[in-house]
GROMACS .gro file of C-alpha atoms in nm:
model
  324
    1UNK     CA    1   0.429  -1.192  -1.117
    2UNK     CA    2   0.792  -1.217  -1.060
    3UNK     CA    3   0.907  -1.406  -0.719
    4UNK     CA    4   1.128  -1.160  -0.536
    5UNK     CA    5   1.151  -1.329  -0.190
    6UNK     CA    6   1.099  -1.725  -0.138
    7UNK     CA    7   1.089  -1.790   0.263
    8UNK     CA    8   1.100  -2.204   0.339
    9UNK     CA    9   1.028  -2.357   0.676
   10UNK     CA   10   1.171  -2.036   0.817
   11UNK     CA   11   1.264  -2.108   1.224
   12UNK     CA   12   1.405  -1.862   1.477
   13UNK     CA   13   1.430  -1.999   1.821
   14UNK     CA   14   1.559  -1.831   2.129
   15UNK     CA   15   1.661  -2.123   2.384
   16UNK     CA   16   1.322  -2.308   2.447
   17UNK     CA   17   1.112  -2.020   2.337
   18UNK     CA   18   0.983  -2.098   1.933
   19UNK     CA   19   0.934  -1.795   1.841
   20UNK     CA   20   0.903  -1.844   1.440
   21UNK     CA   21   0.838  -2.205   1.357
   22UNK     CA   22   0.830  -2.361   1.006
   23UNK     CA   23   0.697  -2.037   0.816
   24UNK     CA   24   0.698  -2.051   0.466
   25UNK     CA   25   0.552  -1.771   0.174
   26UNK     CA   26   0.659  -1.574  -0.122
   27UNK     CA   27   0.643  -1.190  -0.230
   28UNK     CA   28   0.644  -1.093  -0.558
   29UNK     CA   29   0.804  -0.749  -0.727
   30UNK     CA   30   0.551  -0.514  -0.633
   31UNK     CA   31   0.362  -0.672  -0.421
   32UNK     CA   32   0.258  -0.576  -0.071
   33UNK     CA   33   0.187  -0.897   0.161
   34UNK     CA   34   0.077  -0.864   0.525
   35UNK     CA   35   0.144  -1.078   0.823
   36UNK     CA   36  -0.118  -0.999   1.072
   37UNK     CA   37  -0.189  -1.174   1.439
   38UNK     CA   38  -0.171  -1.073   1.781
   39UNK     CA   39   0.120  -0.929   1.950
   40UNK     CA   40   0.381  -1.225   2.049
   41UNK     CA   41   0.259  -1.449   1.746
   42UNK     CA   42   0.652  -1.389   1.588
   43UNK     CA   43   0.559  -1.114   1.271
   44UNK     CA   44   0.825  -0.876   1.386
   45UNK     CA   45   1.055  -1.172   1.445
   46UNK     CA   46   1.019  -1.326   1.060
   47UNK     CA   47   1.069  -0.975   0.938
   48UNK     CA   48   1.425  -0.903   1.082
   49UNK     CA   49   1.489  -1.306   1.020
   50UNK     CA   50   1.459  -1.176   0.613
   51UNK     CA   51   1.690  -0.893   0.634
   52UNK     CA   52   1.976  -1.032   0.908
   53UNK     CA   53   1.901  -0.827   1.165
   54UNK     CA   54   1.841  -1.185   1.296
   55UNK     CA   55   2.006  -1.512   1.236
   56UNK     CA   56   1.765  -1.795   1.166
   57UNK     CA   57   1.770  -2.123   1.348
   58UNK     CA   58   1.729  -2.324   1.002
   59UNK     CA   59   1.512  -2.266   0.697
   60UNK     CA   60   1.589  -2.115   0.356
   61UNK     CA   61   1.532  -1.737   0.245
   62UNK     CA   62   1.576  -1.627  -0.105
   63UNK     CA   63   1.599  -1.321  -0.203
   64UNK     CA   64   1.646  -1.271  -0.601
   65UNK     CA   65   1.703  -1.633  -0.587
   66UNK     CA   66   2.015  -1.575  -0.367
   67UNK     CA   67   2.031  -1.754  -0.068
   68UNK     CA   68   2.020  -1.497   0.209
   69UNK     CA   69   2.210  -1.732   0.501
   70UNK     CA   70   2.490  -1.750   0.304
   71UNK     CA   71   2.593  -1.440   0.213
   72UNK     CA   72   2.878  -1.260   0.389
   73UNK     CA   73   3.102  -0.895   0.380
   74UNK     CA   74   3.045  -0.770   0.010
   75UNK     CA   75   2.759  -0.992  -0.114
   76UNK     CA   76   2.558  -0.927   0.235
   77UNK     CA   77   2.595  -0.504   0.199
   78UNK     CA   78   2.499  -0.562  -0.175
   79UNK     CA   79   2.229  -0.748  -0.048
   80UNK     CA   80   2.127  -0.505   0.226
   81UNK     CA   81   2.077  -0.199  -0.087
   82UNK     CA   82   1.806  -0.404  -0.241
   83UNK     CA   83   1.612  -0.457   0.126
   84UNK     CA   84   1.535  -0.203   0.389
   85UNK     CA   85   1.329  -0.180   0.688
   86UNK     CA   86   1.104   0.140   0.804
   87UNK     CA   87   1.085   0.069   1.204
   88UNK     CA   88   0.744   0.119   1.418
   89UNK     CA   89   0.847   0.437   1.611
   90UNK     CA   90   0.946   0.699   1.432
   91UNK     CA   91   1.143   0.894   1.696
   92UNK     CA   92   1.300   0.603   1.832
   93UNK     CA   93   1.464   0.496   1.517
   94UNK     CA   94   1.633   0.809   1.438
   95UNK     CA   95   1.934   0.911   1.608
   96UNK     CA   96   1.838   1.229   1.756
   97UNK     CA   97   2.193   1.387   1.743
   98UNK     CA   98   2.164   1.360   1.348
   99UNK     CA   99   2.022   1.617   1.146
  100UNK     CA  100   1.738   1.444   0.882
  101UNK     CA  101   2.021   1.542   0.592
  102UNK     CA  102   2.287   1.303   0.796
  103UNK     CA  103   2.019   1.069   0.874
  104UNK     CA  104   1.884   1.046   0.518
  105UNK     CA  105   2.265   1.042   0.362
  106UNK     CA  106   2.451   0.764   0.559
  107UNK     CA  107   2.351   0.484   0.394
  108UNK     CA  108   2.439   0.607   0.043
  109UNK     CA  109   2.771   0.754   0.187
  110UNK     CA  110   2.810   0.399   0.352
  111UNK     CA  111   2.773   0.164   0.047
  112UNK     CA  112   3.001   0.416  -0.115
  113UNK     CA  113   2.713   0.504  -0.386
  114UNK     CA  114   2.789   0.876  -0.423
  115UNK     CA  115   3.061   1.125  -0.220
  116UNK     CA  116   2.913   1.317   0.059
  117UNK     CA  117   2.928   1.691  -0.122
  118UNK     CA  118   2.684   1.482  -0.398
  119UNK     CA  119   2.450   1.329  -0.132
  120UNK     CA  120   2.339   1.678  -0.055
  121UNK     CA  121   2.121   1.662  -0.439
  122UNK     CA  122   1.970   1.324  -0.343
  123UNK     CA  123   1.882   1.409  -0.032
  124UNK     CA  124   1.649   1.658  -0.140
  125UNK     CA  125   1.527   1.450  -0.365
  126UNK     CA  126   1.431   1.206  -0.126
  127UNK     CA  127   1.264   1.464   0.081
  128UNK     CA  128   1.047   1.551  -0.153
  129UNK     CA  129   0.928   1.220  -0.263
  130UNK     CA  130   0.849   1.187   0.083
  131UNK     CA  131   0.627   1.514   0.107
  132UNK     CA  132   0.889   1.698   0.292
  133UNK     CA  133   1.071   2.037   0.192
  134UNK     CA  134   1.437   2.021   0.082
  135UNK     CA  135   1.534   2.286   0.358
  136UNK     CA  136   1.403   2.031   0.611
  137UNK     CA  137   1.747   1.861   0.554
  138UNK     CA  138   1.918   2.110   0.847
  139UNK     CA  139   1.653   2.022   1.089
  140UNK     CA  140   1.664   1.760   1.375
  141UNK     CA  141   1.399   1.499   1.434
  142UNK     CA  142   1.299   1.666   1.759
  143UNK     CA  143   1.166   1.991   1.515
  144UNK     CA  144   0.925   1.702   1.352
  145UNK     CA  145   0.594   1.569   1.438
  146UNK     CA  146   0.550   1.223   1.441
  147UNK     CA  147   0.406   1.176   1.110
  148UNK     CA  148   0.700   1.396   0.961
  149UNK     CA  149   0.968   1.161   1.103
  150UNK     CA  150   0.794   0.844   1.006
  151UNK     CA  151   0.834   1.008   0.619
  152UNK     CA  152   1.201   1.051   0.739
  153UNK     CA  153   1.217   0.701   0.773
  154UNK     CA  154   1.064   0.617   0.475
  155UNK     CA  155   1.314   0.859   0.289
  156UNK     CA  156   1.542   0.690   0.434
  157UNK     CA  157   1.491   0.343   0.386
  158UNK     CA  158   1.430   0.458   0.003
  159UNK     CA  159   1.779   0.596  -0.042
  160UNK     CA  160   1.923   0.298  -0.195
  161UNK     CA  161   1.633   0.179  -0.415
  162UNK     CA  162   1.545  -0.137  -0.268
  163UNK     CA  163   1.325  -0.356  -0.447
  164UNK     CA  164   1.173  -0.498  -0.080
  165UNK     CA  165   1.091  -0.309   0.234
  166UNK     CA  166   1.023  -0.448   0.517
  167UNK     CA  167   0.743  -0.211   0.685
  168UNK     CA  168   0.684  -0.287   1.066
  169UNK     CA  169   0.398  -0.109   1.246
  170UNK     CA  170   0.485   0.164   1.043
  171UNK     CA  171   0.136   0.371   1.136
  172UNK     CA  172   0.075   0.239   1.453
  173UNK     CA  173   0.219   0.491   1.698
  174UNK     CA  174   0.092   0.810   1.474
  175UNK     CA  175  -0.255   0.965   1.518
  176UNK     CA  176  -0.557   0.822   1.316
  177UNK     CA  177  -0.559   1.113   1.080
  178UNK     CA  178  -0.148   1.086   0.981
  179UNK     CA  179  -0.206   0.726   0.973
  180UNK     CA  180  -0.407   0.798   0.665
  181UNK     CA  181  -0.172   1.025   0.508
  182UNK     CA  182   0.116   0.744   0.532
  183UNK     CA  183  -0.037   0.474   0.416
  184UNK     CA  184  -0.169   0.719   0.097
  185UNK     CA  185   0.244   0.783   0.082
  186UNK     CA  186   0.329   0.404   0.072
  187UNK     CA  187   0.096   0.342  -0.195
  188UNK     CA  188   0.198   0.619  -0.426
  189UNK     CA  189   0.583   0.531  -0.371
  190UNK     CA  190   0.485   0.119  -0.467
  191UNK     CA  191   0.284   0.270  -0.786
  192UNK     CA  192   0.594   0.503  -0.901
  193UNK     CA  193   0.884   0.301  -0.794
  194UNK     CA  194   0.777  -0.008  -0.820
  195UNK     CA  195   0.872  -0.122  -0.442
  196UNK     CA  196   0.738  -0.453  -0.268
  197UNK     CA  197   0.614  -0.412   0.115
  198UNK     CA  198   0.627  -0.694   0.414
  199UNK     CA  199   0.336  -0.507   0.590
  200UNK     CA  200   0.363  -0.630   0.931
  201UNK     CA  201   0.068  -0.518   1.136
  202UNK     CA  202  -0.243  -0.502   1.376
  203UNK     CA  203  -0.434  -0.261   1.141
  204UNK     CA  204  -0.677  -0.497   0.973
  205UNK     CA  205  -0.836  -0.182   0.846
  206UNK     CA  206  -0.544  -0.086   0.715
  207UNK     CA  207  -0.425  -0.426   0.563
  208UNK     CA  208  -0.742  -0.457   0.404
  209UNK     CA  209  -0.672  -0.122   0.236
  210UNK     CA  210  -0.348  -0.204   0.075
  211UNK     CA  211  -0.235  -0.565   0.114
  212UNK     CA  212  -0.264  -0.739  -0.178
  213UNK     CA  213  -0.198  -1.099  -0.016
  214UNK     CA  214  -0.248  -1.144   0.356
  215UNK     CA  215  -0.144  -1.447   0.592
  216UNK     CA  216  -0.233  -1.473   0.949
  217UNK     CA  217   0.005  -1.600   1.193
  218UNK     CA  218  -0.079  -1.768   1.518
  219UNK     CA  219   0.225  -1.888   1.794
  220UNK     CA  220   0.509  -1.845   1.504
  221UNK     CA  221   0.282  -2.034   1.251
  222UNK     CA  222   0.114  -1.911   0.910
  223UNK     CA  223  -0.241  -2.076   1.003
  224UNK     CA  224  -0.431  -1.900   0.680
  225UNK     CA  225  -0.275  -1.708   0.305
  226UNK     CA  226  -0.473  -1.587   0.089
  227UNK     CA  227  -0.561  -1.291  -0.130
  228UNK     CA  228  -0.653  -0.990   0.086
  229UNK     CA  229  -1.004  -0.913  -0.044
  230UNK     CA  230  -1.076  -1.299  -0.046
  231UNK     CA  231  -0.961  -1.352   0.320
  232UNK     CA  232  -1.127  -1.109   0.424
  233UNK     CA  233  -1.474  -1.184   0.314
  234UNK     CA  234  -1.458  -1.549   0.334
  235UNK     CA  235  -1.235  -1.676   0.613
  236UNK     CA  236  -1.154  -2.011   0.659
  237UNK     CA  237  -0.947  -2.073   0.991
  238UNK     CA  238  -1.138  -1.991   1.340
  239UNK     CA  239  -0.894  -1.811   1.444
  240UNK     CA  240  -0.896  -1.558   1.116
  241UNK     CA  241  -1.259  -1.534   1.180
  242UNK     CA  242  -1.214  -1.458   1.517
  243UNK     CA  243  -0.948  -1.197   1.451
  244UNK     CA  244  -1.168  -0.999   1.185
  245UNK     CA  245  -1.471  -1.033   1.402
  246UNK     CA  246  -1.283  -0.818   1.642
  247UNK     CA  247  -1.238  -0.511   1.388
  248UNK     CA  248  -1.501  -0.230   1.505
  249UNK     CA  249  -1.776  -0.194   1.285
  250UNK     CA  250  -1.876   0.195   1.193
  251UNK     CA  251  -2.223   0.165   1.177
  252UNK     CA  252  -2.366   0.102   1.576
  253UNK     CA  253  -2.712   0.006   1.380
  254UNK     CA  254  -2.486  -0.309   1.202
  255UNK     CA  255  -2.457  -0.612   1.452
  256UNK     CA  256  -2.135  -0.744   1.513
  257UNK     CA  257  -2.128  -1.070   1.514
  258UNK     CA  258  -1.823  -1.055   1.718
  259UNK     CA  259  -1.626  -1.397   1.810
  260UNK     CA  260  -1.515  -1.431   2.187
  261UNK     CA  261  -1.232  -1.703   2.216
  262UNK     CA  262  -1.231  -1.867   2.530
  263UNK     CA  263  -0.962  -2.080   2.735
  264UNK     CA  264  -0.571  -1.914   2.803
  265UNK     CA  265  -0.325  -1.797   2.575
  266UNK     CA  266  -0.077  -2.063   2.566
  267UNK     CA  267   0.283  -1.906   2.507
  268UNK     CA  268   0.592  -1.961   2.257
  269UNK     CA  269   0.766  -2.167   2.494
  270UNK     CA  270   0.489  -2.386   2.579
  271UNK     CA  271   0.315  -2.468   2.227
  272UNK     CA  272   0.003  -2.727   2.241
  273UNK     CA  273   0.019  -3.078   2.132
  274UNK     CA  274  -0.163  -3.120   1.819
  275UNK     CA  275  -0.327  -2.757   1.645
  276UNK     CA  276  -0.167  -2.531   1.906
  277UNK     CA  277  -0.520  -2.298   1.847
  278UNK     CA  278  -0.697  -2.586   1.942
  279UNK     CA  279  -0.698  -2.465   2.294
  280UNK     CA  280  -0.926  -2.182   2.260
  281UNK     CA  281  -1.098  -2.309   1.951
  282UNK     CA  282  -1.482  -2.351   1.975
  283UNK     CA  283  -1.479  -2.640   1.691
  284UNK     CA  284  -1.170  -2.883   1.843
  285UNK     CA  285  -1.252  -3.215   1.865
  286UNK     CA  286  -0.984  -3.515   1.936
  287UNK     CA  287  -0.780  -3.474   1.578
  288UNK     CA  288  -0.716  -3.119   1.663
  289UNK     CA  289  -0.602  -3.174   1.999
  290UNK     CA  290  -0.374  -3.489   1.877
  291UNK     CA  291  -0.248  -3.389   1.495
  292UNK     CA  292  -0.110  -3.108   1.334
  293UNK     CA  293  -0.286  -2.941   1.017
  294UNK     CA  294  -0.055  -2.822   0.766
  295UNK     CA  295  -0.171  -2.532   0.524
  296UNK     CA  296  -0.370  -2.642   0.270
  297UNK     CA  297  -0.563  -2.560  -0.087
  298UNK     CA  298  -0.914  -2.412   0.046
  299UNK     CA  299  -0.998  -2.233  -0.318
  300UNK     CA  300  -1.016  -1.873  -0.404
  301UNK     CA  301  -0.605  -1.842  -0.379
  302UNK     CA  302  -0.634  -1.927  -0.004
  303UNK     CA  303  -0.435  -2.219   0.206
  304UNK     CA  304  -0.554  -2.278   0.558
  305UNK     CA  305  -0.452  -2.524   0.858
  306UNK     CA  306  -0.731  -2.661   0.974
  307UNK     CA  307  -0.863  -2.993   0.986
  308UNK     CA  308  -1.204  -2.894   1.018
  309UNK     CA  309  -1.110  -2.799   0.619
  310UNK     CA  310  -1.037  -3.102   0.507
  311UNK     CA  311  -1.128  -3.203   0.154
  312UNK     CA  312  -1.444  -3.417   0.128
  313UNK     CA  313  -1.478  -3.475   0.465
  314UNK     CA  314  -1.728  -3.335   0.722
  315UNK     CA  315  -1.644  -3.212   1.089
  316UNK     CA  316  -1.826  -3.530   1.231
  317UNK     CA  317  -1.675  -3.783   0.999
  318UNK     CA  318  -1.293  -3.606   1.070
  319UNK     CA  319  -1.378  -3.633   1.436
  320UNK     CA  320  -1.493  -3.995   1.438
  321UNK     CA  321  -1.824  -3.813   1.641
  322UNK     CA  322  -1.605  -3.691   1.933
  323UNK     CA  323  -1.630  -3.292   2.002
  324UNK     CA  324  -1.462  -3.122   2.247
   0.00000   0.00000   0.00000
């Protein structure tokens, strides 16, 4: 598979608060990789980092093998065709005074890609791809239910056939039932058009679904990557087994098994000494609390941070016998 983005020790700080901090993966063409964790843990925050709708505080991304940082004026809009972003509410990111034609037609009349009597035949275009009617076009996004508009967005951030789309909560604020019928959309668009998703979510049902790689990020740190199927059945990090513990389990008859962490949340501007999950992890013992684990080759395709993972050496002998 073809590497279309390259992200290296990625870090976004505001002041003293480390939002993002050393993050590093790759998507290929095609490919739809998730960052999951809880809310705060800097997903959102990586995701606008790759498109500069946020400056970085150091780290490399490379997009095409372009360096994204250093790209200004023409090279930056050129750059900005080939990756676009479909925001988590679907109301809030259209401009309500715009009819969905307007909406759907500024950013090819913007990049200069076709004259504004022409945008009219793309338009509908887009609208259909989307599962929308053509006439739609005259309507505002107040005439839409949610689900409509968030295929609005998605028209729109297809207009310029990018090659990466950035895809942020893009099914959380729409009822369980649309939720379904977008995620069926994304899928079909990747299969016909060949598009590669950073799925940012909380939807582990969902990511499961359609993610082909997955990496879970805890206080703006990648603390597990793997394939999606493998993570999922065989997680290595406490916290990933913690987090998928927590996914509701259809069948009442089924126990859960469910993983309560214990101990407080520490926060981004305050990040632990040592493995900063080591707070609420049931397994730390003096290493945790004292070194940091970097990610590292756990088999199956997946890298974890953990040093209760590391090769050829038990928990007891990478304690020295001391648990928390």
């Amino acid at each position: 598979m073809t590497t279309l983005l390259e992200v290296n020790h990625l870090v976004k700080h505001f002041g003293d608060v480390r939002a993002v901090d050393d993050v590093s993966f790759a998507i290929g063409a095609g490919e739809t990789f998730a960052l999951v964790g809880e809310s705060g843990c800097g997903k959102s925050t990586t995701g606008r980092c790759l498109l500069r709708l946020m400056a970085p505080t150091s780290g490399e991304v490379r997009f095409e093998g372009e360096d994204v940082s250093r790209l200004r004026g023409r090279d930056l809009r050129r750059l900005k065709q080939r990756m676009q972003i479909v925001f988590q509410d679907p109301f809030s990111s259209l401009n309500p005074r715009f009819s969905v034609g307007r909406t759907i037609a500024e950013p090819l009349l913007i990049h200069g890609l076709c004259k504004r009597s022409e945008s009219r035949k793309r338009v509908a275009e887009l609208l259909e791809m989307v599962g929308l009617r053509p006439e739609y076009a005259h309507r505002y996004p107040h005439e839409f239910s949610g689900g409509q508009r968030q295929r609005v967005g998605i028209a729109r951030a297809l207009a310029l056939n990018p090659r990466l789309i950035v895809a942020d909560e893009p099914v959380s604020a729409l009822d369980v039932s649309v939720q379904a019928q977008i995620i069926n959309l994304m899928v079909d668009l990747q299969k016909r058009l060949g598009v590669a998703y950073l799925l940012i979510s909380h939807n582990l049902p969902v990511v499961r679904h359609i993610a082909h790689r997955t990496a879970v990020m805890y206080l703006g740190r990648i603390v597990e990557v793997g394939p999606t199927a493998e993570l999922f059945a065989n997680p290595r990090h406490p916290y990933t087994q913690a987090l998928l513990s927590a996914v509701p389990v259809p069948d009442p008859t089924k126990p859960r098994g469910r993983i309560l962490l214990t101990g407080d949340v520490p926060g981004p501007r305050n990040i632990p000494s040592g493995c900063r999950f080591h707070p609420r992890c049931p397994h730390a013992f003096d290493k945790c609390r004292r070194d940091d684990p970097m990610l590292e080759d756990q088999g199956g395709g997946c890298e974890a941070a953990c040093w209760l993972l590391e090769p050829g050496k038990t928990e007891k002998e990478a304690s020295g016998g001391i648990r928390k």
